[in-house]
Amino acid sequence: MPAVTLPAIPHYVPAPETAEELEWADLPIVDISKAATPEGRAALAPQVRDAMRTHGFFYIINHGYMQAQTDRIFDIADVPFSQVTDEEKKRFAGDIKQTGSYRGYKLRQYWHINNGVRDQLEHYNLHRSITENQEHPQALQPLLPELRAFAEHNHHDVLHPVLRLLALGLELPEDTFVNIHGFKEKGETYVRFMKYYPRTPEEETLTNKVWLKGHTDFGTITILYSQPVSALQILSPDNKWRWVRHIPNALVVNAGDGMEFLSGGFYRATIHRVVQPPADQAGHTRVGAFYFAMTDDDVKLVPLKESPVLQREGITRRFADEDAPTTEQWRKARTSAYGQSELKKKDDIVEEEVILNGVVVKHYN
């Protein structure tokens, strides 16, 4: 068969990896290719279970994309930012606070960070169907087939194996989580491309070098394509911030609120933040590629009490079962409030906001 010619787009060149010695998080590395067989899943399940309990984060390798395919994704990821005019971006900006959805652009300076400083990052979000109830800027039109393939790869080849392993970790039927993460069902699982821009020295001082405050993701599973600009930190079990190291062509996977709720607190939605990169990466942009997974909109986020593990270990609830929100209610509440609502300062580190049903969501400086 003749080779497929892909649309020509500019090549995105990231900063070189940092040479600084940072305090790195010691995260497990999971070879997801081994999840292709029942025997492989049985062997991997304890590793993934323990990773999600202890860290809430782990790496995935051998996920089905070669380095050249990942490089192409980062080229595509930069297109919504470098190849679309500011005027066109505004036309495709999402009405985030009103709709509780991130579809389209989140423009720069939408979120308040600290001391009057607003964010210097923009992102573009595509519903996983790519074209369902969503139009896109002209520069992305030739890339829509590749974007659909990217969404399907993440959903079926990465997300589903992870969900099966997490179900096995709870001693549940392995399709328990897969069955409530439908690709064609009503829900907001989406692809996100994000670009951080350098800030002024004054902005860095006023925010204590924090670009995005410590938070948890509100979905079930987040898939991040590893990239070389060091800025992501996680709050480790010993309450120290540690950097997430770049591993070429690896994925960084973490649990969000939805998975913590469904697992009765067994799996951790770990707090993470984005900070100023090391000095040898200063002045560079930072492009990211993500897949944010959520259960179907109508799933009620109550603990899976039938799990033998939860029956032995006990259940931690954020809501009484009768007050638990659906995925749609939780994502809309978190999305509408983030970076827009007034935070109550608890101490020098923690700020709190009260959202759905009086639940307190914490943000960390």
Short mmCIF file of C-alpha atoms in Angstrom, two decimals:
data_model
loop_
_atom_site.label_atom_id
_atom_site.label_comp_id
_atom_site.label_asym_id
_atom_site.label_seq_id
_atom_site.Cartn_x
_atom_site.Cartn_y
_atom_site.Cartn_z
CA MET A 1 0.00 0.00 0.00
CA PRO A 2 1.24 3.53 -0.70
CA ALA A 3 2.36 5.56 2.30
CA VAL A 4 -0.22 7.94 3.74
CA THR A 5 0.78 11.57 3.32
CA LEU A 6 -0.08 13.57 6.41
CA PRO A 7 -0.97 17.27 6.23
CA ALA A 8 2.12 19.46 6.56
CA ILE A 9 2.30 21.46 9.79
CA PRO A 10 5.17 23.23 11.59
CA HIS A 11 7.35 21.11 13.85
CA TYR A 12 7.19 22.06 17.51
CA VAL A 13 10.62 22.07 19.14
CA PRO A 14 10.46 21.86 22.95
CA ALA A 15 13.18 22.96 25.34
CA PRO A 16 15.99 20.49 26.03
CA GLU A 17 15.62 18.45 29.21
CA THR A 18 16.84 20.17 32.35
CA ALA A 19 20.32 19.36 33.65
CA GLU A 20 19.40 20.49 37.16
CA GLU A 21 19.27 17.95 39.97
CA LEU A 22 15.66 18.17 41.16
CA GLU A 23 13.88 16.19 43.83
CA TRP A 24 12.05 13.73 41.60
CA ALA A 25 8.98 11.70 42.56
CA ASP A 26 9.76 7.97 42.54
CA LEU A 27 6.82 6.80 40.44
CA PRO A 28 6.28 3.20 39.28
CA ILE A 29 6.66 2.39 35.57
CA VAL A 30 4.01 0.09 34.10
CA ASP A 31 4.52 -1.78 30.82
CA ILE A 32 0.94 -1.64 29.60
CA SER A 33 1.65 -3.97 26.66
CA LYS A 34 1.56 -6.81 29.18
CA ALA A 35 -2.11 -6.09 29.83
CA ALA A 36 -3.02 -7.75 26.52
CA THR A 37 -3.50 -11.14 28.17
CA PRO A 38 -5.40 -12.27 31.29
CA GLU A 39 -2.13 -13.50 32.78
CA GLY A 40 -0.47 -10.17 32.13
CA ARG A 41 -3.35 -8.24 33.68
CA ALA A 42 -3.25 -10.46 36.77
CA ALA A 43 0.46 -9.69 37.14
CA LEU A 44 0.10 -5.94 36.57
CA ALA A 45 -3.00 -5.37 38.73
CA PRO A 46 -1.16 -5.35 42.10
CA GLN A 47 1.44 -2.91 40.73
CA VAL A 48 -1.19 -0.48 39.46
CA ARG A 49 -3.32 -0.91 42.60
CA ASP A 50 -0.39 -0.05 44.86
CA ALA A 51 0.68 2.86 42.64
CA MET A 52 -2.77 4.43 42.78
CA ARG A 53 -3.02 3.88 46.53
CA THR A 54 0.41 5.24 47.38
CA HIS A 55 1.12 7.92 44.76
CA GLY A 56 -2.03 8.40 42.72
CA PHE A 57 0.38 8.63 39.75
CA PHE A 58 2.41 6.22 37.62
CA TYR A 59 4.12 6.03 34.23
CA ILE A 60 3.04 3.89 31.29
CA ILE A 61 5.44 2.64 28.63
CA ASN A 62 4.85 0.56 25.46
CA HIS A 63 1.42 2.10 24.97
CA GLY A 64 1.27 1.56 21.22
CA TYR A 65 2.68 4.83 19.86
CA MET A 66 6.21 5.01 18.54
CA GLN A 67 8.28 8.13 19.28
CA ALA A 68 7.60 9.54 15.80
CA GLN A 69 3.84 9.28 16.40
CA THR A 70 4.16 11.04 19.74
CA ASP A 71 6.28 13.77 18.12
CA ARG A 72 3.54 14.25 15.54
CA ILE A 73 0.97 14.65 18.34
CA PHE A 74 3.03 17.45 19.88
CA ASP A 75 3.25 19.13 16.48
CA ILE A 76 -0.55 18.92 16.26
CA ALA A 77 -0.89 20.08 19.87
CA ASP A 78 0.80 23.38 19.05
CA VAL A 79 -1.39 24.13 16.02
CA PRO A 80 -4.38 25.57 17.97
CA PHE A 81 -2.02 28.10 19.53
CA SER A 82 0.62 29.00 16.95
CA GLN A 83 -1.50 28.66 13.78
CA VAL A 84 -4.75 30.29 14.92
CA THR A 85 -5.19 34.04 15.25
CA ASP A 86 -6.31 35.62 18.51
CA GLU A 87 -9.49 36.76 16.79
CA GLU A 88 -10.35 33.22 15.70
CA LYS A 89 -9.49 31.86 19.15
CA LYS A 90 -12.07 34.19 20.65
CA ARG A 91 -14.69 32.85 18.25
CA PHE A 92 -14.04 29.32 19.48
CA ALA A 93 -13.68 30.16 23.18
CA GLY A 94 -15.82 28.05 25.50
CA ASP A 95 -18.39 29.59 27.81
CA ILE A 96 -16.82 27.71 30.69
CA LYS A 97 -18.52 29.23 33.71
CA GLN A 98 -21.98 29.14 32.14
CA THR A 99 -21.86 25.64 30.63
CA GLY A 100 -19.54 23.81 33.02
CA SER A 101 -17.72 22.48 29.95
CA TYR A 102 -14.21 23.10 28.66
CA ARG A 103 -15.01 22.47 24.98
CA GLY A 104 -13.14 24.96 22.82
CA TYR A 105 -10.52 27.41 24.07
CA LYS A 106 -9.73 28.47 27.57
CA LEU A 107 -7.95 31.71 26.78
CA ARG A 108 -5.04 33.21 28.69
CA GLN A 109 -5.74 35.17 31.88
CA TYR A 110 -9.08 33.46 32.55
CA TRP A 111 -8.02 32.00 35.92
CA HIS A 112 -6.87 34.01 38.92
CA ILE A 113 -3.68 32.55 40.40
CA ASN A 114 -2.66 34.81 43.29
CA ASN A 115 -2.19 38.46 44.31
CA GLY A 116 -4.02 39.75 41.24
CA VAL A 117 -1.91 37.66 38.82
CA ARG A 118 -3.86 35.74 36.20
CA ASP A 119 -2.75 32.66 34.29
CA GLN A 120 -0.51 32.65 31.23
CA LEU A 121 -1.71 29.41 29.69
CA GLU A 122 -4.25 28.57 27.07
CA HIS A 123 -5.76 25.27 26.18
CA TYR A 124 -7.95 23.83 23.52
CA ASN A 125 -10.36 21.03 24.35
CA LEU A 126 -11.97 18.59 21.94
CA HIS A 127 -14.78 16.23 22.83
CA ARG A 128 -13.48 12.71 22.19
CA SER A 129 -15.76 12.33 19.16
CA ILE A 130 -13.87 15.37 17.74
CA THR A 131 -16.80 16.58 15.65
CA GLU A 132 -19.86 15.92 17.83
CA ASN A 133 -21.55 19.26 18.57
CA GLN A 134 -18.24 21.04 18.15
CA GLU A 135 -16.71 23.07 15.34
CA HIS A 136 -13.00 23.78 15.09
CA PRO A 137 -10.66 26.50 13.78
CA GLN A 138 -9.63 26.32 10.13
CA ALA A 139 -6.06 25.25 10.93
CA LEU A 140 -7.34 22.09 12.62
CA GLN A 141 -9.69 21.00 9.83
CA PRO A 142 -7.13 18.88 7.89
CA LEU A 143 -6.06 17.24 11.18
CA LEU A 144 -9.46 16.02 12.35
CA PRO A 145 -8.97 12.39 11.21
CA GLU A 146 -5.66 12.22 13.13
CA LEU A 147 -7.32 13.75 16.18
CA ARG A 148 -10.11 11.17 16.08
CA ALA A 149 -7.51 8.39 15.85
CA PHE A 150 -5.65 9.93 18.79
CA ALA A 151 -8.82 9.99 20.91
CA GLU A 152 -9.63 6.38 20.04
CA HIS A 153 -6.08 5.26 20.82
CA ASN A 154 -6.20 6.86 24.25
CA HIS A 155 -9.65 5.54 25.03
CA HIS A 156 -9.32 1.96 23.85
CA ASP A 157 -5.58 1.22 23.97
CA VAL A 158 -4.61 3.10 27.13
CA LEU A 159 -7.65 4.00 29.23
CA HIS A 160 -9.42 0.65 28.97
CA PRO A 161 -6.40 -1.44 30.07
CA VAL A 162 -5.83 0.92 33.01
CA LEU A 163 -9.50 0.68 34.03
CA ARG A 164 -9.39 -3.12 33.87
CA LEU A 165 -6.32 -3.19 36.12
CA LEU A 166 -7.94 -0.83 38.61
CA ALA A 167 -11.08 -2.99 38.71
CA LEU A 168 -8.98 -6.08 39.33
CA GLY A 169 -7.21 -4.19 42.11
CA LEU A 170 -10.61 -3.89 43.81
CA GLU A 171 -11.35 -7.59 43.11
CA LEU A 172 -14.22 -6.58 40.84
CA PRO A 173 -15.06 -7.93 37.36
CA GLU A 174 -12.43 -6.38 35.12
CA ASP A 175 -14.94 -4.56 32.89
CA THR A 176 -16.59 -2.78 35.86
CA PHE A 177 -15.02 0.61 35.07
CA VAL A 178 -14.84 0.05 31.30
CA ASN A 179 -18.62 -0.36 31.18
CA ILE A 180 -19.19 3.14 32.61
CA HIS A 181 -16.67 4.89 30.34
CA GLY A 182 -18.43 4.58 27.00
CA PHE A 183 -16.82 6.20 23.99
CA LYS A 184 -20.20 6.91 22.41
CA GLU A 185 -22.21 7.56 25.57
CA LYS A 186 -23.16 11.04 26.83
CA GLY A 187 -20.21 12.48 28.69
CA GLU A 188 -17.30 14.90 28.51
CA THR A 189 -14.17 12.73 28.22
CA TYR A 190 -11.95 14.88 26.04
CA VAL A 191 -8.61 15.58 24.40
CA ARG A 192 -6.81 18.66 25.66
CA PHE A 193 -3.85 20.54 24.22
CA MET A 194 -2.29 23.14 26.48
CA LYS A 195 0.43 25.77 26.10
CA TYR A 196 2.12 27.62 28.94
CA TYR A 197 3.89 30.89 28.19
CA PRO A 198 6.78 32.46 30.17
CA ARG A 199 5.83 35.00 32.81
CA THR A 200 7.46 38.20 34.03
CA PRO A 201 9.76 38.19 37.09
CA GLU A 202 7.14 40.24 38.93
CA GLU A 203 4.45 37.64 38.23
CA GLU A 204 6.75 34.88 39.47
CA THR A 205 7.39 36.78 42.71
CA LEU A 206 3.71 37.53 43.35
CA THR A 207 2.71 33.90 42.85
CA ASN A 208 5.75 32.30 44.53
CA LYS A 209 6.54 30.75 41.11
CA VAL A 210 3.26 28.79 41.04
CA TRP A 211 1.74 28.68 37.54
CA LEU A 212 -1.26 26.50 38.42
CA LYS A 213 -2.27 25.92 42.04
CA GLY A 214 -2.24 22.51 43.62
CA HIS A 215 -5.48 20.71 42.79
CA THR A 216 -6.99 17.33 42.00
CA ASP A 217 -8.48 16.49 38.62
CA PHE A 218 -12.25 16.04 38.72
CA GLY A 219 -12.56 13.06 36.35
CA THR A 220 -11.52 9.46 36.85
CA ILE A 221 -8.25 9.07 34.93
CA THR A 222 -5.92 11.65 33.36
CA ILE A 223 -3.42 10.61 30.69
CA LEU A 224 -0.55 13.05 30.10
CA TYR A 225 2.02 12.62 27.33
CA SER A 226 5.42 13.16 28.95
CA GLN A 227 7.30 16.21 27.66
CA PRO A 228 10.71 17.65 28.59
CA VAL A 229 9.88 20.96 30.29
CA SER A 230 9.96 20.21 34.02
CA ALA A 231 7.11 22.01 35.77
CA LEU A 232 4.68 19.37 37.09
CA GLN A 233 4.93 18.59 40.80
CA ILE A 234 2.93 16.20 42.96
CA LEU A 235 2.29 16.35 46.69
CA SER A 236 3.93 13.16 47.92
CA PRO A 237 2.59 11.04 50.81
CA ASP A 238 5.15 12.71 53.12
CA ASN A 239 3.57 16.09 52.26
CA LYS A 240 6.52 17.28 50.16
CA TRP A 241 6.31 18.62 46.61
CA ARG A 242 8.32 16.50 44.17
CA TRP A 243 8.91 16.94 40.46
CA VAL A 244 7.63 14.55 37.80
CA ARG A 245 10.56 13.47 35.64
CA HIS A 246 10.29 13.34 31.86
CA ILE A 247 10.56 9.86 30.32
CA PRO A 248 10.63 10.01 26.50
CA ASN A 249 7.51 8.51 24.90
CA ALA A 250 6.01 7.61 28.27
CA LEU A 251 2.61 8.55 29.61
CA VAL A 252 1.93 9.95 33.06
CA VAL A 253 -1.33 8.61 34.48
CA ASN A 254 -3.17 9.83 37.55
CA ALA A 255 -6.48 9.33 39.32
CA GLY A 256 -9.03 12.10 39.76
CA ASP A 257 -11.95 12.76 42.09
CA GLY A 258 -14.27 10.44 40.20
CA MET A 259 -12.01 7.42 40.73
CA GLU A 260 -11.47 8.33 44.38
CA PHE A 261 -15.25 8.56 44.93
CA LEU A 262 -16.02 5.29 43.14
CA SER A 263 -13.25 3.47 44.99
CA GLY A 264 -14.38 4.76 48.38
CA GLY A 265 -11.06 6.53 48.87
CA PHE A 266 -9.03 3.39 48.11
CA TYR A 267 -7.41 5.06 45.07
CA ARG A 268 -5.96 8.53 45.63
CA ALA A 269 -6.75 11.66 43.66
CA THR A 270 -3.33 13.19 44.28
CA ILE A 271 -2.82 16.93 44.49
CA HIS A 272 -0.53 18.31 41.81
CA ARG A 273 0.52 21.73 40.56
CA VAL A 274 2.53 23.44 37.82
CA VAL A 275 5.42 25.74 38.76
CA GLN A 276 8.11 27.79 37.05
CA PRO A 277 10.53 25.48 35.19
CA PRO A 278 14.22 25.27 36.17
CA ALA A 279 16.52 28.12 35.12
CA ASP A 280 17.98 26.19 32.16
CA GLN A 281 14.46 25.93 30.65
CA ALA A 282 13.43 29.53 31.34
CA GLY A 283 11.90 31.47 28.48
CA HIS A 284 10.54 28.39 26.72
CA THR A 285 6.90 27.55 26.13
CA ARG A 286 5.52 24.26 27.45
CA VAL A 287 3.08 22.35 25.23
CA GLY A 288 1.05 19.50 26.68
CA ALA A 289 -1.16 16.73 25.28
CA PHE A 290 -3.76 15.11 27.53
CA TYR A 291 -6.71 12.75 27.61
CA PHE A 292 -9.11 13.52 30.47
CA ALA A 293 -11.43 10.59 31.16
CA MET A 294 -14.72 10.70 33.02
CA THR A 295 -17.48 8.21 33.57
CA ASP A 296 -20.68 8.61 31.57
CA ASP A 297 -22.64 11.69 32.63
CA ASP A 298 -25.42 9.75 34.38
CA VAL A 299 -23.12 7.67 36.61
CA LYS A 300 -23.68 8.41 40.28
CA LEU A 301 -20.33 8.76 42.06
CA VAL A 302 -20.96 6.39 44.96
CA PRO A 303 -18.48 3.80 46.26
CA LEU A 304 -18.59 0.38 44.67
CA LYS A 305 -19.60 -1.36 47.90
CA GLU A 306 -19.65 -4.77 46.24
CA SER A 307 -15.84 -4.70 46.11
CA PRO A 308 -14.40 -7.31 48.50
CA VAL A 309 -11.42 -5.01 48.98
CA LEU A 310 -13.59 -2.12 50.16
CA GLN A 311 -15.51 -4.48 52.41
CA ARG A 312 -12.21 -5.42 54.07
CA GLU A 313 -10.48 -2.04 54.01
CA GLY A 314 -13.43 0.24 54.71
CA ILE A 315 -14.88 3.15 52.74
CA THR A 316 -14.11 6.86 52.96
CA ARG A 317 -16.92 9.07 51.65
CA ARG A 318 -16.99 12.74 50.65
CA PHE A 319 -20.80 12.58 50.38
CA ALA A 320 -23.55 10.52 51.92
CA ASP A 321 -24.62 8.05 49.22
CA GLU A 322 -28.00 9.73 48.84
CA ASP A 323 -26.30 13.10 48.25
CA ALA A 324 -23.62 11.87 45.87
CA PRO A 325 -23.57 13.74 42.54
CA THR A 326 -23.63 12.30 39.08
CA THR A 327 -20.53 12.78 36.96
CA GLU A 328 -22.31 15.54 35.05
CA GLN A 329 -23.15 17.42 38.24
CA TRP A 330 -19.65 17.10 39.67
CA ARG A 331 -17.78 18.10 36.50
CA LYS A 332 -20.02 21.12 35.92
CA ALA A 333 -19.59 22.30 39.51
CA ARG A 334 -15.81 21.91 39.45
CA THR A 335 -15.39 23.37 35.95
CA SER A 336 -17.57 26.43 36.55
CA ALA A 337 -15.92 27.28 39.87
CA TYR A 338 -12.23 26.68 39.10
CA GLY A 339 -10.20 29.88 38.98
CA GLN A 340 -13.37 31.98 39.15
CA SER A 341 -14.77 31.56 42.66
CA GLU A 342 -13.56 33.27 45.80
CA LEU A 343 -11.22 31.10 47.86
CA LYS A 344 -11.11 31.14 51.65
CA LYS A 345 -7.58 31.14 53.02
CA LYS A 346 -7.12 28.38 55.57
CA ASP A 347 -3.38 28.95 56.15
CA ASP A 348 -0.30 30.02 54.18
CA ILE A 349 -0.54 26.92 51.98
CA VAL A 350 -4.19 25.87 51.67
CA GLU A 351 -7.17 27.77 50.26
CA GLU A 352 -10.68 26.34 50.17
CA GLU A 353 -13.77 26.72 48.05
CA VAL A 354 -17.20 25.29 48.77
CA ILE A 355 -19.05 23.80 45.82
CA LEU A 356 -21.72 21.16 45.25
CA ASN A 357 -23.64 20.03 48.36
CA GLY A 358 -21.27 21.96 50.62
CA VAL A 359 -18.21 19.88 49.68
CA VAL A 360 -14.93 21.66 50.36
CA VAL A 361 -12.36 21.60 47.54
CA LYS A 362 -8.81 22.50 48.53
CA HIS A 363 -6.24 24.40 46.48
CA TYR A 364 -2.56 24.47 47.41
CA ASN A 365 -0.04 27.23 46.84
#
